[in-house]
Every structure is written in C-alpha cells, then in structure tokens.
Amino acid sequence: MKSPIVNRLNTTFIPVTDIKRSVRWYSALIGEPYTEEKIYPPVYQLPMSSPTGVILDAGSENVEPSPHPLFNFHTDDIDASYRFVEQLGYTIKSEIQRFEDISFFNIQDLDGNIVMICTG
C-alpha cells in the first residue's frame, strides 16, 4: 500500500517559554536579523534557507525539553561554528565529536533544549 505521507521533514517545532527571548537567541545563532514587531506570539517561524522550517512555539504551558538533540543546524566549518557559539556565550553541552564523514557538538538553548551543530 502506498503511503499518503511524504518522506520529507517539513517543520521542526521547538518548545520555548519566552518567544521574544528565544527569537533573539536563535536568530543570533543562525545569523538572521529579526524585528520584534514581526514576532506574533505564541509562534515565530525562523527564516531558513531550506524547505524544512523551524518554528519557535511558546504556546504550551509546560515546556519539557528533550535531553537529546531532535534536529541539527548544518555547518561547513565545525571549528569556526564552535568558536562562534563560544563568543555568543551560549551553553556548550559537548565538545566536538569527530568522525570520518561527520563532526558535531551540542549546545543548550535558554529552555534546556539540546541543539546539535553538525557537518555532513
């Protein structure tokens, strides 16, 4: 039987408690400008360069962050990305893990969500 569900990731929802604070944090991380006048709670769609979207969602009363990354942001330069995150003063949860075809490290957002920065 053919599935009516498309094998494509469409949108990742990130649960957050303070939408404006989270928009500032994620926008700085991915280097995208924003204006507070364009933030319409309880959700905000981050501008992405791919068809897969990322929506910050402050519509839930109880935010329970996952202790594991549920998605990653891509980088072509893992070392520069690590230094950049350090300069932002963000919480780094793991050192760079290096393998033959992939490298990554994890950071923690303001609500405790784990975000992976990854090559490959």
GROMACS .gro file of N, CA, C and O in nm:
model
  480
    1MET      N    1   0.083  -0.117   0.000
    1MET     CA    2   0.000   0.000   0.000
    1MET      C    3   0.089   0.125   0.000
    1MET      O    4   0.181   0.135   0.078
    2LYS      N    5   0.060   0.217  -0.088
    2LYS     CA    6   0.137   0.341  -0.096
    2LYS      C    7   0.093   0.436   0.015
    2LYS      O    8  -0.026   0.460   0.036
    3SER      N    9   0.190   0.491   0.086
    3SER     CA   10   0.161   0.583   0.196
    3SER      C   11   0.128   0.722   0.143
    3SER      O   12   0.196   0.773   0.053
    4PRO      N   13   0.027   0.787   0.199
    4PRO     CA   14  -0.002   0.926   0.162
    4PRO      C   15   0.090   1.025   0.234
    4PRO      O   16   0.085   1.145   0.208
    5ILE      N   17   0.176   0.975   0.321
    5ILE     CA   18   0.269   1.061   0.396
    5ILE      C   19   0.397   1.075   0.317
    5ILE      O   20   0.460   0.975   0.279
    6VAL      N   21   0.438   1.196   0.292
    6VAL     CA   22   0.558   1.225   0.212
    6VAL      C   23   0.682   1.204   0.298
    6VAL      O   24   0.686   1.244   0.414
    7ASN      N   25   0.784   1.143   0.242
    7ASN     CA   26   0.908   1.116   0.316
    7ASN      C   27   1.000   1.239   0.315
    7ASN      O   28   1.114   1.235   0.270
    8ARG      N   29   0.949   1.346   0.371
    8ARG     CA   30   1.023   1.473   0.376
    8ARG      C   31   0.993   1.540   0.510
    8ARG      O   32   0.877   1.552   0.549
    9LEU      N   33   1.095   1.583   0.579
    9LEU     CA   34   1.076   1.658   0.702
    9LEU      C   35   1.027   1.798   0.666
    9LEU      O   36   1.090   1.867   0.585
   10ASN      N   37   0.916   1.839   0.722
   10ASN     CA   38   0.856   1.967   0.686
   10ASN      C   39   0.893   2.077   0.783
   10ASN      O   40   0.957   2.174   0.745
   11THR      N   41   0.856   2.064   0.909
   11THR     CA   42   0.881   2.170   1.007
   11THR      C   43   0.918   2.108   1.141
   11THR      O   44   0.857   2.012   1.185
   12THR      N   45   1.015   2.168   1.205
   12THR     CA   46   1.053   2.131   1.341
   12THR      C   47   0.998   2.236   1.435
   12THR      O   48   1.020   2.356   1.414
   13PHE      N   49   0.925   2.192   1.537
   13PHE     CA   50   0.873   2.283   1.639
   13PHE      C   51   0.963   2.274   1.762
   13PHE      O   52   0.993   2.164   1.810
   14ILE      N   53   1.005   2.389   1.813
   14ILE     CA   54   1.089   2.394   1.932
   14ILE      C   55   1.008   2.459   2.043
   14ILE      O   56   0.969   2.576   2.031
   15PRO      N   57   0.981   2.385   2.151
   15PRO     CA   58   0.904   2.445   2.260
   15PRO      C   59   0.990   2.545   2.339
   15PRO      O   60   1.103   2.514   2.377
   16VAL      N   61   0.936   2.664   2.359
   16VAL     CA   62   1.007   2.769   2.432
   16VAL      C   63   0.910   2.835   2.531
   16VAL      O   64   0.789   2.825   2.516
   17THR      N   65   0.965   2.903   2.630
   17THR     CA   66   0.880   2.970   2.728
   17THR      C   67   0.863   3.118   2.700
   17THR      O   68   0.759   3.175   2.729
   18ASP      N   69   0.966   3.182   2.646
   18ASP     CA   70   0.963   3.326   2.620
   18ASP      C   71   0.996   3.348   2.473
   18ASP      O   72   1.112   3.340   2.433
   19ILE      N   73   0.895   3.376   2.393
   19ILE     CA   74   0.913   3.381   2.247
   19ILE      C   75   1.012   3.489   2.204
   19ILE      O   76   1.099   3.464   2.121
   20LYS      N   77   1.004   3.608   2.260
   20LYS     CA   78   1.095   3.716   2.217
   20LYS      C   79   1.240   3.684   2.254
   20LYS      O   80   1.331   3.705   2.174
   21ARG      N   81   1.260   3.634   2.373
   21ARG     CA   82   1.396   3.598   2.416
   21ARG      C   83   1.451   3.486   2.328
   21ARG      O   84   1.567   3.488   2.286
   22SER      N   85   1.367   3.388   2.294
   22SER     CA   86   1.411   3.276   2.211
   22SER      C   87   1.437   3.319   2.067
   22SER      O   88   1.530   3.270   2.003
   23VAL      N   89   1.356   3.410   2.015
   23VAL     CA   90   1.381   3.462   1.880
   23VAL      C   91   1.518   3.529   1.875
   23VAL      O   92   1.595   3.506   1.781
   24ARG      N   93   1.551   3.608   1.975
   24ARG     CA   94   1.683   3.673   1.979
   24ARG      C   95   1.794   3.568   1.981
   24ARG      O   96   1.892   3.578   1.908
   25TRP      N   97   1.778   3.465   2.065
   25TRP     CA   98   1.880   3.361   2.082
   25TRP      C   99   1.902   3.284   1.953
   25TRP      O  100   2.015   3.268   1.906
   26TYR      N  101   1.795   3.232   1.894
   26TYR     CA  102   1.807   3.151   1.772
   26TYR      C  103   1.849   3.237   1.652
   26TYR      O  104   1.925   3.192   1.567
   27SER      N  105   1.801   3.359   1.645
   27SER     CA  106   1.840   3.447   1.533
   27SER      C  107   1.988   3.476   1.536
   27SER      O  108   2.055   3.476   1.432
   28ALA      N  109   2.042   3.501   1.654
   28ALA     CA  110   2.187   3.522   1.666
   28ALA      C  111   2.263   3.396   1.627
   28ALA      O  112   2.366   3.403   1.558
   29LEU      N  113   2.213   3.280   1.669
   29LEU     CA  114   2.279   3.154   1.638
   29LEU      C  115   2.291   3.131   1.488
   29LEU      O  116   2.397   3.091   1.439
   30ILE      N  117   2.184   3.156   1.413
   30ILE     CA  118   2.188   3.129   1.269
   30ILE      C  119   2.220   3.254   1.186
   30ILE      O  120   2.219   3.249   1.064
   31GLY      N  121   2.249   3.365   1.253
   31GLY     CA  122   2.291   3.485   1.182
   31GLY      C  123   2.183   3.551   1.099
   31GLY      O  124   2.211   3.606   0.993
   32GLU      N  125   2.060   3.546   1.147
   32GLU     CA  126   1.948   3.606   1.074
   32GLU      C  127   1.893   3.725   1.151
   32GLU      O  128   1.871   3.717   1.272
   33PRO      N  129   1.869   3.836   1.083
   33PRO     CA  130   1.810   3.951   1.151
   33PRO      C  131   1.662   3.927   1.181
   33PRO      O  132   1.599   3.841   1.121
   34TYR      N  133   1.609   4.002   1.274
   34TYR     CA  134   1.467   3.995   1.308
   34TYR      C  135   1.426   4.132   1.361
   34TYR      O  136   1.510   4.213   1.399
   35THR      N  137   1.298   4.157   1.363
   35THR     CA  138   1.245   4.276   1.427
   35THR      C  139   1.135   4.231   1.522
   35THR      O  140   1.054   4.145   1.488
   36GLU      N  141   1.134   4.288   1.641
   36GLU     CA  142   1.035   4.247   1.741
   36GLU      C  143   0.892   4.272   1.693
   36GLU      O  144   0.801   4.202   1.733
   37GLU      N  145   0.874   4.370   1.605
   37GLU     CA  146   0.740   4.400   1.554
   37GLU      C  147   0.684   4.286   1.470
   37GLU      O  148   0.564   4.277   1.449
   38LYS      N  149   0.771   4.196   1.422
   38LYS     CA  150   0.726   4.084   1.340
   38LYS      C  151   0.714   3.954   1.419
   38LYS      O  152   0.699   3.848   1.362
   39ILE      N  153   0.721   3.965   1.551
   39ILE     CA  154   0.702   3.848   1.637
   39ILE      C  155   0.557   3.851   1.685
   39ILE      O  156   0.515   3.943   1.753
   40TYR      N  157   0.481   3.750   1.644
   40TYR     CA  158   0.340   3.740   1.680
   40TYR      C  159   0.320   3.615   1.765
   40TYR      O  160   0.302   3.506   1.712
   41PRO      N  161   0.327   3.630   1.899
   41PRO     CA  162   0.312   3.514   1.986
   41PRO      C  163   0.183   3.439   1.958
   41PRO      O  164   0.086   3.500   1.916
   42PRO      N  165   0.181   3.310   1.978
   42PRO     CA  166   0.280   3.232   2.053
   42PRO      C  167   0.386   3.165   1.965
   42PRO      O  168   0.467   3.090   2.017
   43VAL      N  169   0.385   3.188   1.833
   43VAL     CA  170   0.484   3.119   1.749
   43VAL      C  171   0.563   3.217   1.665
   43VAL      O  172   0.519   3.329   1.639
   44TYR      N  173   0.681   3.173   1.622
   44TYR     CA  174   0.766   3.251   1.533
   44TYR      C  175   0.838   3.155   1.440
   44TYR      O  176   0.900   3.059   1.485
   45GLN      N  177   0.828   3.181   1.311
   45GLN     CA  178   0.895   3.097   1.212
   45GLN      C  179   1.030   3.159   1.178
   45GLN      O  180   1.038   3.271   1.127
   46LEU      N  181   1.137   3.085   1.210
   46LEU     CA  182   1.271   3.132   1.178
   46LEU      C  183   1.290   3.130   1.026
   46LEU      O  184   1.247   3.036   0.960
   47PRO      N  185   1.356   3.231   0.971
   47PRO     CA  186   1.386   3.228   0.827
   47PRO      C  187   1.494   3.123   0.801
   47PRO      O  188   1.600   3.127   0.861
   48MET      N  189   1.463   3.028   0.715
   48MET     CA  190   1.556   2.920   0.685
   48MET      C  191   1.589   2.921   0.536
   48MET      O  192   1.508   2.964   0.454
   49SER      N  193   1.706   2.868   0.501
   49SER     CA  194   1.748   2.864   0.361
   49SER      C  195   1.712   2.732   0.294
   49SER      O  196   1.755   2.706   0.183
   50SER      N  197   1.634   2.650   0.363
   50SER     CA  198   1.592   2.522   0.306
   50SER      C  199   1.442   2.506   0.322
   50SER      O  200   1.380   2.581   0.396
   51PRO      N  201   1.384   2.409   0.254
   51PRO     CA  202   1.239   2.388   0.267
   51PRO      C  203   1.194   2.346   0.407
   51PRO      O  204   1.081   2.367   0.445
   52THR      N  205   1.285   2.288   0.486
   52THR     CA  206   1.249   2.247   0.621
   52THR      C  207   1.243   2.370   0.710
   52THR      O  208   1.339   2.445   0.722
   53GLY      N  209   1.129   2.390   0.774
   53GLY     CA  210   1.110   2.506   0.859
   53GLY      C  211   1.142   2.479   1.005
   53GLY      O  212   1.147   2.364   1.048
   54VAL      N  213   1.162   2.588   1.079
   54VAL     CA  214   1.180   2.581   1.223
   54VAL      C  215   1.088   2.684   1.285
   54VAL      O  216   1.094   2.802   1.251
   55ILE      N  217   1.000   2.637   1.374
   55ILE     CA  218   0.906   2.726   1.441
   55ILE      C  219   0.931   2.721   1.590
   55ILE      O  220   0.933   2.614   1.651
   56LEU      N  221   0.952   2.839   1.649
   56LEU     CA  222   0.961   2.850   1.794
   56LEU      C  223   0.818   2.860   1.844
   56LEU      O  224   0.740   2.941   1.796
   57ASP      N  225   0.785   2.776   1.941
   57ASP     CA  226   0.646   2.765   1.986
   57ASP      C  227   0.636   2.787   2.136
   57ASP      O  228   0.678   2.704   2.216
   58ALA      N  229   0.578   2.902   2.174
   58ALA     CA  230   0.558   2.935   2.315
   58ALA      C  231   0.414   2.913   2.355
   58ALA      O  232   0.367   2.968   2.454
   59GLY      N  233   0.342   2.832   2.280
   59GLY     CA  234   0.200   2.811   2.305
   59GLY      C  235   0.169   2.705   2.409
   59GLY      O  236   0.054   2.685   2.444
   60SER      N  237   0.270   2.639   2.459
   60SER     CA  238   0.248   2.531   2.557
   60SER      C  239   0.277   2.584   2.697
   60SER      O  240   0.374   2.657   2.718
   61GLU      N  241   0.194   2.547   2.791
   61GLU     CA  242   0.212   2.593   2.929
   61GLU      C  243   0.334   2.529   2.995
   61GLU      O  244   0.407   2.592   3.069
   62ASN      N  245   0.356   2.402   2.968
   62ASN     CA  246   0.468   2.329   3.027
   62ASN      C  247   0.568   2.290   2.920
   62ASN      O  248   0.537   2.209   2.833
   63VAL      N  249   0.685   2.348   2.926
   63VAL     CA  250   0.791   2.314   2.831
   63VAL      C  251   0.879   2.209   2.897
   63VAL      O  252   0.936   2.233   3.003
   64GLU      N  253   0.888   2.092   2.834
   64GLU     CA  254   0.974   1.985   2.882
   64GLU      C  255   1.077   1.956   2.775
   64GLU      O  256   1.049   1.883   2.680
   65PRO      N  257   1.195   2.014   2.787
   65PRO     CA  258   1.296   1.997   2.683
   65PRO      C  259   1.347   1.854   2.676
   65PRO      O  260   1.352   1.784   2.777
   66SER      N  261   1.383   1.814   2.557
   66SER     CA  262   1.442   1.682   2.538
   66SER      C  263   1.589   1.688   2.580
   66SER      O  264   1.658   1.784   2.548
   67PRO      N  265   1.637   1.586   2.648
   67PRO     CA  266   1.779   1.583   2.684
   67PRO      C  267   1.868   1.544   2.566
   67PRO      O  268   1.990   1.539   2.580
   68HIS      N  269   1.807   1.516   2.452
   68HIS     CA  270   1.880   1.475   2.332
   68HIS      C  271   1.843   1.569   2.218
   68HIS      O  272   1.730   1.617   2.211
   69PRO      N  273   1.936   1.593   2.126
   69PRO     CA  274   1.901   1.679   2.012
   69PRO      C  275   1.796   1.612   1.924
   69PRO      O  276   1.805   1.494   1.894
   70LEU      N  277   1.696   1.689   1.885
   70LEU     CA  278   1.592   1.638   1.796
   70LEU      C  279   1.612   1.685   1.652
   70LEU      O  280   1.539   1.645   1.563
   71PHE      N  281   1.710   1.771   1.631
   71PHE     CA  282   1.743   1.822   1.498
   71PHE      C  283   1.883   1.881   1.505
   71PHE      O  284   1.942   1.890   1.613
   72ASN      N  285   1.936   1.922   1.390
   72ASN     CA  286   2.065   1.991   1.390
   72ASN      C  287   2.063   2.106   1.291
   72ASN      O  288   1.985   2.106   1.197
   73PHE      N  289   2.147   2.203   1.319
   73PHE     CA  290   2.176   2.309   1.223
   73PHE      C  291   2.306   2.270   1.154
   73PHE      O  292   2.401   2.226   1.219
   74HIS      N  293   2.310   2.286   1.022
   74HIS     CA  294   2.426   2.247   0.943
   74HIS      C  295   2.536   2.352   0.951
   74HIS      O  296   2.511   2.471   0.961
   75THR      N  297   2.660   2.304   0.942
   75THR     CA  298   2.776   2.391   0.926
   75THR      C  299   2.875   2.326   0.832
   75THR      O  300   2.885   2.203   0.828
   76ASP      N  301   2.947   2.406   0.757
   76ASP     CA  302   3.056   2.355   0.674
   76ASP      C  303   3.188   2.361   0.750
   76ASP      O  304   3.286   2.299   0.709
   77ASP      N  305   3.192   2.439   0.860
   77ASP     CA  306   3.316   2.456   0.937
   77ASP      C  307   3.284   2.438   1.086
   77ASP      O  308   3.241   2.532   1.153
   78ILE      N  309   3.306   2.320   1.137
   78ILE     CA  310   3.271   2.287   1.274
   78ILE      C  311   3.353   2.367   1.375
   78ILE      O  312   3.301   2.411   1.478
   79ASP      N  313   3.480   2.391   1.344
   79ASP     CA  314   3.565   2.465   1.437
   79ASP      C  315   3.524   2.612   1.446
   79ASP      O  316   3.516   2.667   1.556
   80ALA      N  317   3.496   2.674   1.332
   80ALA     CA  318   3.451   2.813   1.332
   80ALA      C  319   3.316   2.825   1.403
   80ALA      O  320   3.291   2.922   1.476
   81SER      N  321   3.230   2.726   1.385
   81SER     CA  322   3.099   2.728   1.450
   81SER      C  323   3.114   2.716   1.601
   81SER      O  324   3.044   2.784   1.677
   82TYR      N  325   3.203   2.631   1.645
   82TYR     CA  326   3.227   2.615   1.788
   82TYR      C  327   3.277   2.746   1.849
   82TYR      O  328   3.228   2.791   1.954
   83ARG      N  329   3.373   2.810   1.783
   83ARG     CA  330   3.425   2.938   1.832
   83ARG      C  331   3.316   3.045   1.834
   83ARG      O  332   3.306   3.124   1.928
   84PHE      N  333   3.231   3.045   1.731
   84PHE     CA  334   3.121   3.141   1.723
   84PHE      C  335   3.025   3.124   1.840
   84PHE      O  336   2.986   3.222   1.905
   85VAL      N  337   2.987   3.002   1.869
   85VAL     CA  338   2.896   2.974   1.981
   85VAL      C  339   2.962   3.014   2.114
   85VAL      O  340   2.896   3.070   2.201
   86GLU      N  341   3.091   2.989   2.125
   86GLU     CA  342   3.164   3.033   2.245
   86GLU      C  343   3.156   3.184   2.260
   86GLU      O  344   3.132   3.235   2.369
   87GLN      N  345   3.179   3.257   2.149
   87GLN     CA  346   3.175   3.403   2.152
   87GLN      C  347   3.036   3.455   2.188
   87GLN      O  348   3.025   3.559   2.253
   88LEU      N  349   2.932   3.383   2.148
   88LEU     CA  350   2.797   3.423   2.184
   88LEU      C  351   2.770   3.400   2.334
   88LEU      O  352   2.674   3.455   2.389
   89GLY      N  353   2.853   3.319   2.397
   89GLY     CA  354   2.835   3.288   2.537
   89GLY      C  355   2.728   3.183   2.563
   89GLY      O  356   2.676   3.172   2.673
   90TYR      N  357   2.697   3.104   2.460
   90TYR     CA  358   2.594   3.001   2.473
   90TYR      C  359   2.649   2.880   2.548
   90TYR      O  360   2.770   2.857   2.551
   91THR      N  361   2.560   2.803   2.607
   91THR     CA  362   2.599   2.685   2.683
   91THR      C  363   2.633   2.571   2.588
   91THR      O  364   2.549   2.524   2.512
   92ILE      N  365   2.758   2.527   2.593
   92ILE     CA  366   2.804   2.415   2.511
   92ILE      C  367   2.794   2.290   2.597
   92ILE      O  368   2.847   2.283   2.706
   93LYS      N  369   2.723   2.189   2.546
   93LYS     CA  370   2.697   2.067   2.622
   93LYS      C  371   2.792   1.953   2.585
   93LYS      O  372   2.798   1.854   2.658
   94SER      N  373   2.860   1.962   2.472
   94SER     CA  374   2.957   1.858   2.437
   94SER      C  375   3.067   1.918   2.352
   94SER      O  376   3.044   2.013   2.277
   95GLU      N  377   3.184   1.864   2.367
   95GLU     CA  378   3.294   1.905   2.281
   95GLU      C  379   3.269   1.852   2.140
   95GLU      O  380   3.181   1.769   2.118
   96ILE      N  381   3.349   1.897   2.045
   96ILE     CA  382   3.334   1.850   1.908
   96ILE      C  383   3.366   1.700   1.901
   96ILE      O  384   3.470   1.656   1.951
   97GLN      N  385   3.275   1.625   1.843
   97GLN     CA  386   3.295   1.482   1.817
   97GLN      C  387   3.331   1.471   1.669
   97GLN      O  388   3.257   1.522   1.584
   98ARG      N  389   3.441   1.407   1.639
   98ARG     CA  390   3.488   1.399   1.500
   98ARG      C  391   3.490   1.254   1.453
   98ARG      O  392   3.544   1.167   1.521
   99PHE      N  393   3.430   1.234   1.337
   99PHE     CA  394   3.432   1.104   1.271
   99PHE      C  395   3.477   1.127   1.127
   99PHE      O  396   3.491   1.241   1.083
  100GLU      N  397   3.496   1.021   1.053
  100GLU     CA  398   3.548   1.034   0.917
  100GLU      C  399   3.459   1.122   0.828
  100GLU      O  400   3.509   1.204   0.752
  101ASP      N  401   3.328   1.106   0.838
  101ASP     CA  402   3.239   1.177   0.747
  101ASP      C  403   3.146   1.277   0.815
  101ASP      O  404   3.063   1.340   0.750
  102ILE      N  405   3.160   1.296   0.947
  102ILE     CA  406   3.071   1.386   1.017
  102ILE      C  407   3.137   1.436   1.146
  102ILE      O  408   3.215   1.363   1.208
  103SER      N  409   3.109   1.560   1.181
  103SER     CA  410   3.154   1.616   1.308
  103SER      C  411   3.037   1.694   1.367
  103SER      O  412   2.956   1.751   1.293
  104PHE      N  413   3.030   1.697   1.499
  104PHE     CA  414   2.919   1.770   1.562
  104PHE      C  415   2.953   1.807   1.706
  104PHE      O  416   3.045   1.753   1.766
  105PHE      N  417   2.876   1.901   1.759
  105PHE     CA  418   2.876   1.931   1.902
  105PHE      C  419   2.736   1.977   1.938
  105PHE      O  420   2.656   2.015   1.851
  106ASN      N  421   2.705   1.972   2.067
  106ASN     CA  422   2.572   2.008   2.114
  106ASN      C  423   2.577   2.133   2.202
  106ASN      O  424   2.672   2.150   2.279
  107ILE      N  425   2.472   2.213   2.190
  107ILE     CA  426   2.455   2.329   2.275
  107ILE      C  427   2.317   2.322   2.340
  107ILE      O  428   2.234   2.239   2.300
  108GLN      N  429   2.294   2.410   2.436
  108GLN     CA  430   2.165   2.411   2.506
  108GLN      C  431   2.103   2.549   2.491
  108GLN      O  432   2.169   2.651   2.515
  109ASP      N  433   1.975   2.553   2.452
  109ASP     CA  434   1.908   2.682   2.439
  109ASP      C  435   1.860   2.730   2.576
  109ASP      O  436   1.884   2.668   2.679
  110LEU      N  437   1.792   2.843   2.579
  110LEU     CA  438   1.750   2.906   2.703
  110LEU      C  439   1.649   2.825   2.783
  110LEU      O  440   1.632   2.847   2.903
  111ASP      N  441   1.580   2.731   2.716
  111ASP     CA  442   1.482   2.647   2.783
  111ASP      C  443   1.532   2.506   2.811
  111ASP      O  444   1.457   2.421   2.857
  112GLY      N  445   1.658   2.481   2.780
  112GLY     CA  446   1.716   2.349   2.807
  112GLY      C  447   1.709   2.254   2.689
  112GLY      O  448   1.752   2.140   2.700
  113ASN      N  449   1.655   2.299   2.574
  113ASN     CA  450   1.653   2.215   2.454
  113ASN      C  451   1.795   2.195   2.405
  113ASN      O  452   1.873   2.290   2.400
  114ILE      N  453   1.827   2.072   2.366
  114ILE     CA  454   1.960   2.043   2.312
  114ILE      C  455   1.955   2.058   2.160
  114ILE      O  456   1.870   2.001   2.093
  115VAL      N  457   2.049   2.137   2.109
  115VAL     CA  458   2.058   2.166   1.965
  115VAL      C  459   2.194   2.117   1.918
  115VAL      O  460   2.297   2.150   1.978
  116MET      N  461   2.195   2.042   1.809
  116MET     CA  462   2.319   1.992   1.753
  116MET      C  463   2.365   2.084   1.638
  116MET      O  464   2.283   2.126   1.557
  117ILE      N  465   2.494   2.110   1.635
  117ILE     CA  466   2.557   2.179   1.521
  117ILE      C  467   2.641   2.071   1.454
  117ILE      O  468   2.724   2.006   1.518
  118CYS      N  469   2.620   2.051   1.321
  118CYS     CA  470   2.671   1.929   1.258
  118CYS      C  471   2.715   1.953   1.114
  118CYS      O  472   2.652   2.027   1.040
  119THR      N  473   2.825   1.885   1.076
  119THR     CA  474   2.864   1.881   0.935
  119THR      C  475   2.799   1.759   0.872
  119THR      O  476   2.741   1.677   0.939
  120GLY      N  477   2.815   1.745   0.743
  120GLY     CA  478   2.766   1.623   0.677
  120GLY      C  479   2.618   1.623   0.649
  120GLY      O  480   2.542   1.703   0.684
   0.00000   0.00000   0.00000
